[in-house]
Amino acid sequence: MTKSNARLNRKAGEIRDWLLDQGMFIGDLGVALTQLCERIVEAGVPLARSATAVQLLNAANQGIGREWHLGGTSIERLYPYGPETEQTYERSPYAEANRTGEWVEIRPLESPLNAYGVVPGLKAGGYTHYVCIPLAFSNGRRRNGITFATKNPSGFSANDFAFFRAIIPAIRCVMEIRAGDRILKDILHTYVGGDPHHRILAGDIHRGKVTRIKSALLFSDLRGYTNLSMDLAEEDITDLLNRYFDCVVPEVESRGGEVLKFIGDGVLAMFQEHDGNATEVCTQALAAATSSLARIARANTFGSLPAPLIAGIALHYGEAAYGNVGSGERLDFTVIGRDVNIANRITRLNGRLHRPILMSAAFAAHVEPDTQFLGVFELKGVPGEHGLYAPA
């Protein structure tokens, strides 16, 4: 073995150790890729470009990619669901590598432009040798990989390839573990929301425990949903619900609110109070309600919907109480309590009072003087009489 080979072997071992120790704990995977590539270059491999691709379980994006160039930092790209992403993947070396399980080598300067989608960019960048390595994860997810490219006139050497083969198992291990963490967080965030998913991952999974959070609560209800669901095909009612949620959810989230639950045709959201800023969160909740109804009006005018959308929104200030309820190992991390019930019951009066937005007295007190008192009403199942307000 030559001194050069011995040095590469030693450096490969050092990089494996680094990946499975320090590299495992780098929170930003773009930073991790940059540091990995810099170590590869330091080892003497003429690396000039590297990229990774990982398959996700995410409601909006089917994959994530990161790309590093010599002398720079990594950039991140998300790949949303859709035919364009699928076409890009099928024209990439990743598709062939994942189908065959073999490394795909390209000599860009000698390859036709239509060989793969990446070839024109590699050729324009002066890259002489490129390899795409499939990374099949143990959970069966196979659309993952890493690529290396060089501008060295003679390309990568046999020793360089041996170096890559020595470090790939550690790279695969780290990428799978970190991808699993990302998928777990994405799935929890998708189904239970931002704050609940953090609480669950932090260990808040004990049945009976309740956490109270002062918040402005927004409950949006699609009026006439029962009749619509009887008259429309399941595909049409699903499309209608998604269009309706598309009008409400972005307006809530853009103002710092969080959707806690989709309850049939209802949306329950909260604007969490911090440092006693009740007026601020109530103001943001009212703005979200107003803009949501404006989006619904535009959707009815221009959206070619299966049926018109009519929504009623209730606003209340109180406590969002999280609780784990269920039996045995089957729990639901849900929102419970008196204030949630009040917000829900107020929506029953939107149609009767012909008001698209109704506010409780507790909420209205924080957005005065922009309110109009409507009177005192009973709320089904909630003791006492309750003053209700509408935006002035």
mmCIF file of C-alpha atoms in Angstrom:
data_model
loop_
_atom_site.group_PDB
_atom_site.id
_atom_site.type_symbol
_atom_site.label_atom_id
_atom_site.label_comp_id
_atom_site.label_asym_id
_atom_site.label_seq_id
_atom_site.Cartn_x
_atom_site.Cartn_y
_atom_site.Cartn_z
ATOM 1 C CA MET A 1 0.000 0.000 0.000
ATOM 2 C CA THR A 2 1.406 3.404 -0.972
ATOM 3 C CA LYS A 3 1.700 6.261 1.471
ATOM 4 C CA SER A 4 -1.082 8.027 -0.469
ATOM 5 C CA ASN A 5 -3.414 5.045 -0.077
ATOM 6 C CA ALA A 6 -2.564 4.705 3.598
ATOM 7 C CA ARG A 7 -3.320 8.390 4.174
ATOM 8 C CA LEU A 8 -6.700 8.111 2.396
ATOM 9 C CA ASN A 9 -7.584 5.052 4.460
ATOM 10 C CA ARG A 10 -6.671 6.846 7.662
ATOM 11 C CA LYS A 11 -8.678 9.936 6.652
ATOM 12 C CA ALA A 12 -11.659 7.776 5.690
ATOM 13 C CA GLY A 13 -11.591 6.253 9.162
ATOM 14 C CA GLU A 14 -11.406 9.687 10.751
ATOM 15 C CA ILE A 15 -14.401 10.872 8.719
ATOM 16 C CA ARG A 16 -16.407 7.762 9.663
ATOM 17 C CA ASP A 17 -15.682 8.436 13.327
ATOM 18 C CA TRP A 18 -16.604 12.102 12.940
ATOM 19 C CA LEU A 19 -19.886 11.261 11.164
ATOM 20 C CA LEU A 20 -20.996 8.797 13.833
ATOM 21 C CA ASP A 21 -19.955 11.077 16.687
ATOM 22 C CA GLN A 22 -19.978 14.840 16.125
ATOM 23 C CA GLY A 23 -21.660 14.856 12.702
ATOM 24 C CA MET A 24 -24.676 13.003 14.084
ATOM 25 C CA PHE A 25 -25.505 15.922 16.364
ATOM 26 C CA ILE A 26 -25.244 18.836 13.916
ATOM 27 C CA GLY A 27 -28.776 20.231 13.843
ATOM 28 C CA ASP A 28 -28.546 21.857 10.417
ATOM 29 C CA LEU A 29 -27.959 19.125 7.833
ATOM 30 C CA GLY A 30 -26.754 21.711 5.340
ATOM 31 C CA VAL A 31 -23.958 22.579 7.775
ATOM 32 C CA ALA A 32 -23.266 18.867 8.234
ATOM 33 C CA LEU A 33 -22.926 18.372 4.458
ATOM 34 C CA THR A 34 -20.584 21.360 4.199
ATOM 35 C CA GLN A 35 -18.363 20.089 6.991
ATOM 36 C CA LEU A 36 -18.337 16.572 5.517
ATOM 37 C CA CYS A 37 -17.280 17.845 2.089
ATOM 38 C CA GLU A 38 -14.590 20.075 3.560
ATOM 39 C CA ARG A 39 -13.158 17.058 5.367
ATOM 40 C CA ILE A 40 -13.211 15.025 2.147
ATOM 41 C CA VAL A 41 -11.289 17.775 0.346
ATOM 42 C CA GLU A 42 -8.850 18.009 3.239
ATOM 43 C CA ALA A 43 -8.257 14.258 2.899
ATOM 44 C CA GLY A 44 -6.968 14.851 -0.630
ATOM 45 C CA VAL A 45 -9.993 13.874 -2.731
ATOM 46 C CA PRO A 46 -10.541 16.436 -5.555
ATOM 47 C CA LEU A 47 -14.184 17.033 -4.650
ATOM 48 C CA ALA A 48 -15.791 20.166 -6.097
ATOM 49 C CA ARG A 49 -19.526 19.494 -5.745
ATOM 50 C CA SER A 50 -21.798 17.256 -3.694
ATOM 51 C CA ALA A 51 -25.543 16.889 -3.301
ATOM 52 C CA THR A 52 -27.941 14.781 -1.266
ATOM 53 C CA ALA A 53 -31.552 13.789 -1.847
ATOM 54 C CA VAL A 54 -33.862 12.382 0.828
ATOM 55 C CA GLN A 55 -37.425 11.155 0.504
ATOM 56 C CA LEU A 56 -39.813 12.690 3.059
ATOM 57 C CA LEU A 57 -43.235 11.964 4.523
ATOM 58 C CA ASN A 58 -44.483 15.530 4.408
ATOM 59 C CA ALA A 59 -47.884 16.955 3.521
ATOM 60 C CA ALA A 60 -46.437 19.445 1.030
ATOM 61 C CA ASN A 61 -43.088 18.070 -0.145
ATOM 62 C CA GLN A 62 -42.044 14.608 -1.231
ATOM 63 C CA GLY A 63 -38.327 15.220 -0.909
ATOM 64 C CA ILE A 64 -35.537 17.534 0.150
ATOM 65 C CA GLY A 65 -32.194 18.166 -1.515
ATOM 66 C CA ARG A 66 -29.011 19.898 -0.423
ATOM 67 C CA GLU A 67 -26.155 20.967 -2.658
ATOM 68 C CA TRP A 68 -22.601 22.026 -1.799
ATOM 69 C CA HIS A 69 -19.952 23.661 -4.011
ATOM 70 C CA LEU A 70 -16.263 24.011 -3.228
ATOM 71 C CA GLY A 71 -15.585 27.275 -1.426
ATOM 72 C CA GLY A 72 -19.240 27.804 -0.537
ATOM 73 C CA THR A 73 -21.972 26.602 1.787
ATOM 74 C CA SER A 74 -24.871 24.231 1.220
ATOM 75 C CA ILE A 75 -28.187 25.306 -0.241
ATOM 76 C CA GLU A 76 -31.475 23.533 0.388
ATOM 77 C CA ARG A 77 -34.251 22.703 -2.069
ATOM 78 C CA LEU A 78 -37.690 21.278 -1.331
ATOM 79 C CA TYR A 79 -39.453 19.175 -3.944
ATOM 80 C CA PRO A 80 -43.252 19.550 -3.773
ATOM 81 C CA TYR A 81 -45.649 16.873 -4.933
ATOM 82 C CA GLY A 82 -46.609 17.121 -8.570
ATOM 83 C CA PRO A 83 -45.743 16.019 -12.088
ATOM 84 C CA GLU A 84 -42.861 18.499 -12.444
ATOM 85 C CA THR A 85 -41.004 17.027 -9.473
ATOM 86 C CA GLU A 86 -41.664 13.502 -10.681
ATOM 87 C CA GLN A 87 -40.363 14.315 -14.154
ATOM 88 C CA THR A 88 -37.245 15.908 -12.652
ATOM 89 C CA TYR A 89 -36.606 12.796 -10.578
ATOM 90 C CA GLU A 90 -37.119 10.382 -13.479
ATOM 91 C CA ARG A 91 -34.588 12.324 -15.583
ATOM 92 C CA SER A 92 -32.025 12.286 -12.770
ATOM 93 C CA PRO A 93 -29.245 9.774 -12.037
ATOM 94 C CA TYR A 94 -30.960 9.179 -8.665
ATOM 95 C CA ALA A 95 -33.820 7.352 -10.416
ATOM 96 C CA GLU A 96 -31.500 4.916 -12.196
ATOM 97 C CA ALA A 97 -29.294 4.429 -9.136
ATOM 98 C CA ASN A 98 -32.291 3.657 -6.925
ATOM 99 C CA ARG A 99 -33.843 1.279 -9.471
ATOM 100 C CA THR A 100 -30.647 -0.697 -10.008
ATOM 101 C CA GLY A 101 -28.974 -0.292 -6.640
ATOM 102 C CA GLU A 102 -25.750 0.528 -8.520
ATOM 103 C CA TRP A 103 -23.546 3.616 -8.572
ATOM 104 C CA VAL A 104 -24.139 5.758 -11.658
ATOM 105 C CA GLU A 105 -21.055 7.374 -13.184
ATOM 106 C CA ILE A 106 -21.160 10.237 -15.672
ATOM 107 C CA ARG A 107 -18.372 11.919 -17.615
ATOM 108 C CA PRO A 108 -20.270 15.173 -18.266
ATOM 109 C CA LEU A 109 -17.908 16.573 -20.910
ATOM 110 C CA GLU A 110 -18.307 13.372 -22.930
ATOM 111 C CA SER A 111 -22.041 12.832 -22.342
ATOM 112 C CA PRO A 112 -24.949 13.995 -24.549
ATOM 113 C CA LEU A 113 -26.939 16.841 -23.063
ATOM 114 C CA ASN A 114 -30.094 14.730 -22.852
ATOM 115 C CA ALA A 115 -28.464 11.807 -21.018
ATOM 116 C CA TYR A 116 -29.731 13.115 -17.639
ATOM 117 C CA GLY A 117 -31.303 16.356 -16.516
ATOM 118 C CA VAL A 118 -28.189 17.275 -14.555
ATOM 119 C CA VAL A 119 -25.741 16.937 -17.483
ATOM 120 C CA PRO A 120 -26.132 20.432 -19.003
ATOM 121 C CA GLY A 121 -25.356 22.096 -15.675
ATOM 122 C CA LEU A 122 -22.407 19.807 -14.989
ATOM 123 C CA LYS A 123 -21.022 20.369 -18.461
ATOM 124 C CA ALA A 124 -21.410 24.158 -18.166
ATOM 125 C CA GLY A 125 -19.725 24.065 -14.770
ATOM 126 C CA GLY A 126 -16.674 22.254 -16.132
ATOM 127 C CA TYR A 127 -17.173 19.065 -14.112
ATOM 128 C CA THR A 128 -15.280 16.083 -15.485
ATOM 129 C CA HIS A 129 -16.560 13.187 -13.400
ATOM 130 C CA TYR A 130 -19.766 12.647 -11.433
ATOM 131 C CA VAL A 131 -21.045 9.703 -9.405
ATOM 132 C CA CYS A 132 -24.509 9.166 -7.938
ATOM 133 C CA ILE A 133 -24.704 6.691 -5.050
ATOM 134 C CA PRO A 134 -28.047 5.189 -3.949
ATOM 135 C CA LEU A 135 -28.755 5.086 -0.226
ATOM 136 C CA ALA A 136 -31.490 2.556 0.551
ATOM 137 C CA PHE A 137 -32.730 3.028 4.122
ATOM 138 C CA SER A 138 -33.592 0.125 6.405
ATOM 139 C CA ASN A 139 -37.249 1.236 6.578
ATOM 140 C CA GLY A 140 -37.633 0.492 2.855
ATOM 141 C CA ARG A 141 -37.499 4.087 1.630
ATOM 142 C CA ARG A 142 -35.253 3.993 -1.414
ATOM 143 C CA ARG A 143 -35.423 7.388 -3.098
ATOM 144 C CA ASN A 144 -32.352 8.714 -1.317
ATOM 145 C CA GLY A 145 -28.809 9.293 -2.475
ATOM 146 C CA ILE A 146 -25.634 11.333 -2.478
ATOM 147 C CA THR A 147 -23.569 12.578 -5.408
ATOM 148 C CA PHE A 148 -19.930 13.636 -5.760
ATOM 149 C CA ALA A 149 -18.407 15.560 -8.687
ATOM 150 C CA THR A 150 -14.950 16.840 -9.561
ATOM 151 C CA LYS A 151 -13.293 19.219 -12.010
ATOM 152 C CA ASN A 152 -10.039 17.266 -11.906
ATOM 153 C CA PRO A 153 -9.016 16.693 -15.582
ATOM 154 C CA SER A 154 -8.615 12.953 -15.025
ATOM 155 C CA GLY A 155 -11.689 12.651 -12.837
ATOM 156 C CA PHE A 156 -11.865 10.606 -9.654
ATOM 157 C CA SER A 157 -9.227 7.922 -9.221
ATOM 158 C CA ALA A 158 -9.706 4.325 -8.083
ATOM 159 C CA ASN A 159 -8.391 5.403 -4.671
ATOM 160 C CA ASP A 160 -11.009 8.165 -4.521
ATOM 161 C CA PHE A 161 -13.747 5.618 -5.210
ATOM 162 C CA ALA A 162 -12.339 3.337 -2.514
ATOM 163 C CA PHE A 163 -12.447 6.332 -0.152
ATOM 164 C CA PHE A 164 -16.116 6.962 -1.001
ATOM 165 C CA ARG A 165 -16.969 3.292 -0.469
ATOM 166 C CA ALA A 166 -15.309 3.409 2.947
ATOM 167 C CA ILE A 167 -17.389 6.346 4.204
ATOM 168 C CA ILE A 168 -20.744 5.610 2.527
ATOM 169 C CA PRO A 169 -22.055 3.251 5.272
ATOM 170 C CA ALA A 170 -21.550 5.972 7.882
ATOM 171 C CA ILE A 171 -23.152 8.585 5.614
ATOM 172 C CA ARG A 172 -26.150 6.295 5.069
ATOM 173 C CA CYS A 173 -26.498 5.695 8.806
ATOM 174 C CA VAL A 174 -26.448 9.399 9.711
ATOM 175 C CA MET A 175 -28.789 10.388 6.879
ATOM 176 C CA GLU A 176 -31.312 7.686 7.794
ATOM 177 C CA ILE A 177 -31.356 8.627 11.471
ATOM 178 C CA ARG A 178 -31.736 12.327 10.731
ATOM 179 C CA ALA A 179 -34.334 11.672 8.022
ATOM 180 C CA GLY A 180 -36.290 9.571 10.522
ATOM 181 C CA ASP A 181 -36.227 12.445 13.007
ATOM 182 C CA ARG A 182 -37.423 14.850 10.308
ATOM 183 C CA ILE A 183 -40.219 12.504 9.204
ATOM 184 C CA LEU A 184 -41.423 11.968 12.785
ATOM 185 C CA LYS A 185 -41.554 15.710 13.427
ATOM 186 C CA ASP A 186 -43.263 16.398 10.084
ATOM 187 C CA ILE A 187 -45.941 13.760 10.656
ATOM 188 C CA LEU A 188 -46.676 14.947 14.187
ATOM 189 C CA HIS A 189 -46.771 18.579 13.055
ATOM 190 C CA THR A 190 -49.117 17.659 10.200
ATOM 191 C CA TYR A 191 -51.623 15.820 12.367
ATOM 192 C CA VAL A 192 -51.507 17.565 15.750
ATOM 193 C CA GLY A 193 -49.991 21.018 15.061
ATOM 194 C CA GLY A 194 -46.842 22.892 15.984
ATOM 195 C CA ASP A 195 -47.098 23.386 19.753
ATOM 196 C CA PRO A 196 -48.680 19.968 20.491
ATOM 197 C CA HIS A 197 -46.058 18.134 18.445
ATOM 198 C CA HIS A 198 -43.263 19.805 20.427
ATOM 199 C CA ARG A 199 -44.989 18.807 23.664
ATOM 200 C CA ILE A 200 -45.417 15.205 22.561
ATOM 201 C CA LEU A 201 -41.775 14.895 21.502
ATOM 202 C CA ALA A 202 -40.750 16.435 24.831
ATOM 203 C CA GLY A 203 -42.477 13.555 26.619
ATOM 204 C CA ASP A 204 -45.956 14.958 27.304
ATOM 205 C CA ILE A 205 -47.674 11.625 26.644
ATOM 206 C CA HIS A 206 -49.147 10.769 30.043
ATOM 207 C CA ARG A 207 -52.886 10.200 30.127
ATOM 208 C CA GLY A 208 -54.808 12.684 32.244
ATOM 209 C CA LYS A 209 -52.222 15.470 32.240
ATOM 210 C CA VAL A 210 -53.671 18.858 31.274
ATOM 211 C CA THR A 211 -51.707 21.935 30.166
ATOM 212 C CA ARG A 212 -53.482 25.306 30.127
ATOM 213 C CA ILE A 213 -52.450 28.119 27.803
ATOM 214 C CA LYS A 214 -54.002 31.586 27.724
ATOM 215 C CA SER A 215 -55.023 32.244 24.128
ATOM 216 C CA ALA A 216 -57.334 33.918 21.716
ATOM 217 C CA LEU A 217 -59.439 31.090 20.269
ATOM 218 C CA LEU A 218 -60.854 31.066 16.744
ATOM 219 C CA PHE A 219 -63.489 28.560 15.711
ATOM 220 C CA SER A 220 -64.579 28.622 12.076
ATOM 221 C CA ASP A 221 -67.574 26.560 11.004
ATOM 222 C CA LEU A 222 -68.773 25.840 7.476
ATOM 223 C CA ARG A 223 -72.499 26.485 7.501
ATOM 224 C CA GLY A 224 -74.821 24.072 5.734
ATOM 225 C CA TYR A 225 -72.193 21.348 5.660
ATOM 226 C CA THR A 226 -74.614 18.532 6.517
ATOM 227 C CA ASN A 227 -76.860 19.384 3.577
ATOM 228 C CA LEU A 228 -73.879 19.781 1.275
ATOM 229 C CA SER A 229 -72.495 16.388 2.289
ATOM 230 C CA MET A 230 -75.838 14.814 1.433
ATOM 231 C CA ASP A 231 -76.081 16.507 -1.971
ATOM 232 C CA LEU A 232 -72.474 16.331 -3.218
ATOM 233 C CA ALA A 233 -70.324 13.349 -4.165
ATOM 234 C CA GLU A 234 -67.602 12.447 -1.682
ATOM 235 C CA GLU A 235 -64.927 13.722 -4.082
ATOM 236 C CA ASP A 236 -66.692 17.070 -4.396
ATOM 237 C CA ILE A 237 -67.227 17.520 -0.670
ATOM 238 C CA THR A 238 -63.557 16.682 -0.044
ATOM 239 C CA ASP A 239 -62.537 19.294 -2.619
ATOM 240 C CA LEU A 240 -64.907 21.826 -1.051
ATOM 241 C CA LEU A 241 -63.513 21.242 2.443
ATOM 242 C CA ASN A 242 -59.934 21.598 1.226
ATOM 243 C CA ARG A 243 -60.767 24.858 -0.587
ATOM 244 C CA TYR A 244 -62.434 26.115 2.594
ATOM 245 C CA PHE A 245 -59.454 25.177 4.767
ATOM 246 C CA ASP A 246 -57.169 26.883 2.220
ATOM 247 C CA CYS A 247 -59.054 30.110 2.902
ATOM 248 C CA VAL A 248 -58.743 29.911 6.684
ATOM 249 C CA VAL A 249 -55.498 28.155 7.641
ATOM 250 C CA PRO A 250 -53.001 30.439 5.831
ATOM 251 C CA GLU A 251 -54.613 33.524 7.365
ATOM 252 C CA VAL A 252 -54.331 32.029 10.848
ATOM 253 C CA GLU A 253 -50.736 30.893 10.441
ATOM 254 C CA SER A 254 -49.518 34.104 8.796
ATOM 255 C CA ARG A 255 -50.584 36.019 11.922
ATOM 256 C CA GLY A 256 -48.876 33.767 14.428
ATOM 257 C CA GLY A 257 -51.836 31.513 15.112
ATOM 258 C CA GLU A 258 -51.854 27.754 15.150
ATOM 259 C CA VAL A 259 -54.505 25.350 13.904
ATOM 260 C CA LEU A 260 -55.175 22.836 16.659
ATOM 261 C CA LYS A 261 -57.909 20.702 15.154
ATOM 262 C CA PHE A 262 -59.984 20.091 12.074
ATOM 263 C CA ILE A 263 -63.301 18.995 13.520
ATOM 264 C CA GLY A 264 -65.317 17.803 10.545
ATOM 265 C CA ASP A 265 -66.045 21.087 8.780
ATOM 266 C CA GLY A 266 -64.705 23.161 11.680
ATOM 267 C CA VAL A 267 -61.317 24.761 12.260
ATOM 268 C CA LEU A 268 -60.156 25.349 15.830
ATOM 269 C CA ALA A 269 -57.145 27.651 16.117
ATOM 270 C CA MET A 270 -55.383 29.502 18.895
ATOM 271 C CA PHE A 271 -53.219 32.588 19.160
ATOM 272 C CA GLN A 272 -51.081 31.916 22.205
ATOM 273 C CA GLU A 273 -50.545 34.748 24.655
ATOM 274 C CA HIS A 274 -46.986 35.582 25.664
ATOM 275 C CA ASP A 275 -46.021 38.053 28.399
ATOM 276 C CA GLY A 276 -49.582 39.225 28.923
ATOM 277 C CA ASN A 277 -50.127 40.384 25.324
ATOM 278 C CA ALA A 278 -53.859 39.591 25.262
ATOM 279 C CA THR A 279 -54.726 42.627 23.136
ATOM 280 C CA GLU A 280 -52.139 41.681 20.522
ATOM 281 C CA VAL A 281 -53.295 38.081 20.129
ATOM 282 C CA CYS A 282 -56.967 39.074 20.013
ATOM 283 C CA THR A 283 -56.201 41.714 17.384
ATOM 284 C CA GLN A 284 -54.373 39.115 15.292
ATOM 285 C CA ALA A 285 -57.209 36.612 15.675
ATOM 286 C CA LEU A 286 -59.772 39.197 14.539
ATOM 287 C CA ALA A 287 -57.599 40.082 11.541
ATOM 288 C CA ALA A 288 -57.316 36.387 10.655
ATOM 289 C CA ALA A 289 -61.089 35.985 10.852
ATOM 290 C CA THR A 290 -61.733 39.035 8.670
ATOM 291 C CA SER A 291 -59.188 38.055 6.022
ATOM 292 C CA SER A 292 -60.391 34.431 6.010
ATOM 293 C CA LEU A 293 -63.905 35.580 5.151
ATOM 294 C CA ALA A 294 -62.491 37.847 2.437
ATOM 295 C CA ARG A 295 -60.682 34.850 0.892
ATOM 296 C CA ILE A 296 -63.884 32.813 1.076
ATOM 297 C CA ALA A 297 -65.742 35.608 -0.746
ATOM 298 C CA ARG A 298 -63.078 35.637 -3.478
ATOM 299 C CA ALA A 299 -63.221 31.848 -3.758
ATOM 300 C CA ASN A 300 -66.988 32.016 -4.222
ATOM 301 C CA THR A 301 -66.551 34.595 -6.972
ATOM 302 C CA PHE A 302 -63.635 33.099 -8.876
ATOM 303 C CA GLY A 303 -63.040 29.606 -7.521
ATOM 304 C CA SER A 304 -65.352 27.354 -9.594
ATOM 305 C CA LEU A 305 -66.396 25.626 -6.369
ATOM 306 C CA PRO A 306 -68.784 22.648 -6.267
ATOM 307 C CA ALA A 307 -71.036 24.813 -4.039
ATOM 308 C CA PRO A 308 -70.802 28.267 -2.416
ATOM 309 C CA LEU A 309 -68.867 28.511 0.848
ATOM 310 C CA ILE A 310 -70.575 30.180 3.803
ATOM 311 C CA ALA A 311 -68.673 30.300 7.075
ATOM 312 C CA GLY A 312 -69.317 31.553 10.574
ATOM 313 C CA ILE A 313 -66.411 32.420 12.853
ATOM 314 C CA ALA A 314 -66.470 32.650 16.647
ATOM 315 C CA LEU A 315 -63.752 34.446 18.618
ATOM 316 C CA HIS A 316 -63.188 33.935 22.323
ATOM 317 C CA TYR A 317 -60.425 34.700 24.805
ATOM 318 C CA GLY A 318 -59.641 32.093 27.434
ATOM 319 C CA GLU A 319 -57.645 28.932 27.917
ATOM 320 C CA ALA A 320 -56.686 26.292 25.395
ATOM 321 C CA ALA A 321 -56.334 23.240 27.588
ATOM 322 C CA TYR A 322 -54.317 20.352 26.155
ATOM 323 C CA GLY A 323 -55.014 16.918 27.517
ATOM 324 C CA ASN A 324 -54.092 13.309 26.787
ATOM 325 C CA VAL A 325 -57.269 11.249 26.685
ATOM 326 C CA GLY A 326 -57.803 7.666 25.667
ATOM 327 C CA SER A 327 -57.247 4.139 26.889
ATOM 328 C CA GLY A 328 -54.149 2.028 27.280
ATOM 329 C CA GLU A 329 -51.661 2.747 24.510
ATOM 330 C CA ARG A 330 -54.199 4.553 22.283
ATOM 331 C CA LEU A 331 -54.310 8.239 23.205
ATOM 332 C CA ASP A 332 -55.418 11.457 21.570
ATOM 333 C CA PHE A 333 -53.606 14.689 22.379
ATOM 334 C CA THR A 334 -56.606 16.951 22.123
ATOM 335 C CA VAL A 335 -57.915 20.363 23.130
ATOM 336 C CA ILE A 336 -60.502 20.329 25.868
ATOM 337 C CA GLY A 337 -62.220 22.578 28.365
ATOM 338 C CA ARG A 338 -64.855 25.188 28.969
ATOM 339 C CA ASP A 339 -63.408 27.901 26.749
ATOM 340 C CA VAL A 340 -63.146 25.576 23.764
ATOM 341 C CA ASN A 341 -66.808 24.650 24.279
ATOM 342 C CA ILE A 342 -67.786 28.316 24.433
ATOM 343 C CA ALA A 343 -66.055 29.079 21.120
ATOM 344 C CA ASN A 344 -67.773 26.093 19.548
ATOM 345 C CA ARG A 345 -71.220 27.053 20.829
ATOM 346 C CA ILE A 346 -70.922 30.658 19.669
ATOM 347 C CA THR A 347 -70.622 29.461 16.069
ATOM 348 C CA ARG A 348 -74.142 28.015 16.407
ATOM 349 C CA LEU A 349 -75.427 31.610 16.522
ATOM 350 C CA ASN A 350 -73.639 33.030 13.466
ATOM 351 C CA GLY A 351 -76.455 32.014 11.143
ATOM 352 C CA ARG A 352 -79.274 32.951 13.523
ATOM 353 C CA LEU A 353 -77.831 36.441 14.082
ATOM 354 C CA HIS A 354 -76.754 36.836 10.427
ATOM 355 C CA ARG A 355 -73.238 37.745 11.551
ATOM 356 C CA PRO A 356 -70.219 36.099 9.942
ATOM 357 C CA ILE A 357 -68.055 36.997 12.980
ATOM 358 C CA LEU A 358 -69.182 36.807 16.608
ATOM 359 C CA MET A 359 -67.070 37.640 19.647
ATOM 360 C CA SER A 360 -67.462 36.771 23.301
ATOM 361 C CA ALA A 361 -67.326 39.550 25.894
ATOM 362 C CA ALA A 362 -63.944 38.250 27.052
ATOM 363 C CA PHE A 363 -62.574 38.637 23.546
ATOM 364 C CA ALA A 364 -64.287 41.929 22.713
ATOM 365 C CA ALA A 365 -62.796 43.552 25.821
ATOM 366 C CA HIS A 366 -59.375 43.347 24.153
ATOM 367 C CA VAL A 367 -60.331 44.849 20.775
ATOM 368 C CA GLU A 368 -62.484 47.797 21.869
ATOM 369 C CA PRO A 369 -63.686 50.169 20.519
ATOM 370 C CA ASP A 370 -64.016 48.227 17.251
ATOM 371 C CA THR A 371 -67.023 46.221 18.448
ATOM 372 C CA GLN A 372 -70.804 46.344 18.418
ATOM 373 C CA PHE A 373 -72.806 44.842 21.295
ATOM 374 C CA LEU A 374 -75.482 42.479 20.017
ATOM 375 C CA GLY A 375 -77.118 41.401 23.267
ATOM 376 C CA VAL A 376 -77.082 38.605 25.815
ATOM 377 C CA PHE A 377 -77.671 35.036 24.670
ATOM 378 C CA GLU A 378 -77.775 31.509 25.966
ATOM 379 C CA LEU A 379 -75.208 29.064 24.634
ATOM 380 C CA LYS A 380 -76.378 25.477 24.414
ATOM 381 C CA GLY A 381 -74.863 23.384 27.195
ATOM 382 C CA VAL A 382 -73.002 26.344 28.733
ATOM 383 C CA PRO A 383 -74.500 27.720 31.991
ATOM 384 C CA GLY A 384 -75.501 31.360 32.237
ATOM 385 C CA GLU A 385 -76.072 34.113 29.713
ATOM 386 C CA HIS A 386 -73.305 35.439 27.505
ATOM 387 C CA GLY A 387 -72.831 38.829 25.907
ATOM 388 C CA LEU A 388 -71.940 38.663 22.226
ATOM 389 C CA TYR A 389 -70.339 41.253 20.009
ATOM 390 C CA ALA A 390 -69.639 41.780 16.333
ATOM 391 C CA PRO A 391 -66.996 43.886 14.581
ATOM 392 C CA ALA A 392 -68.119 47.466 14.293
#
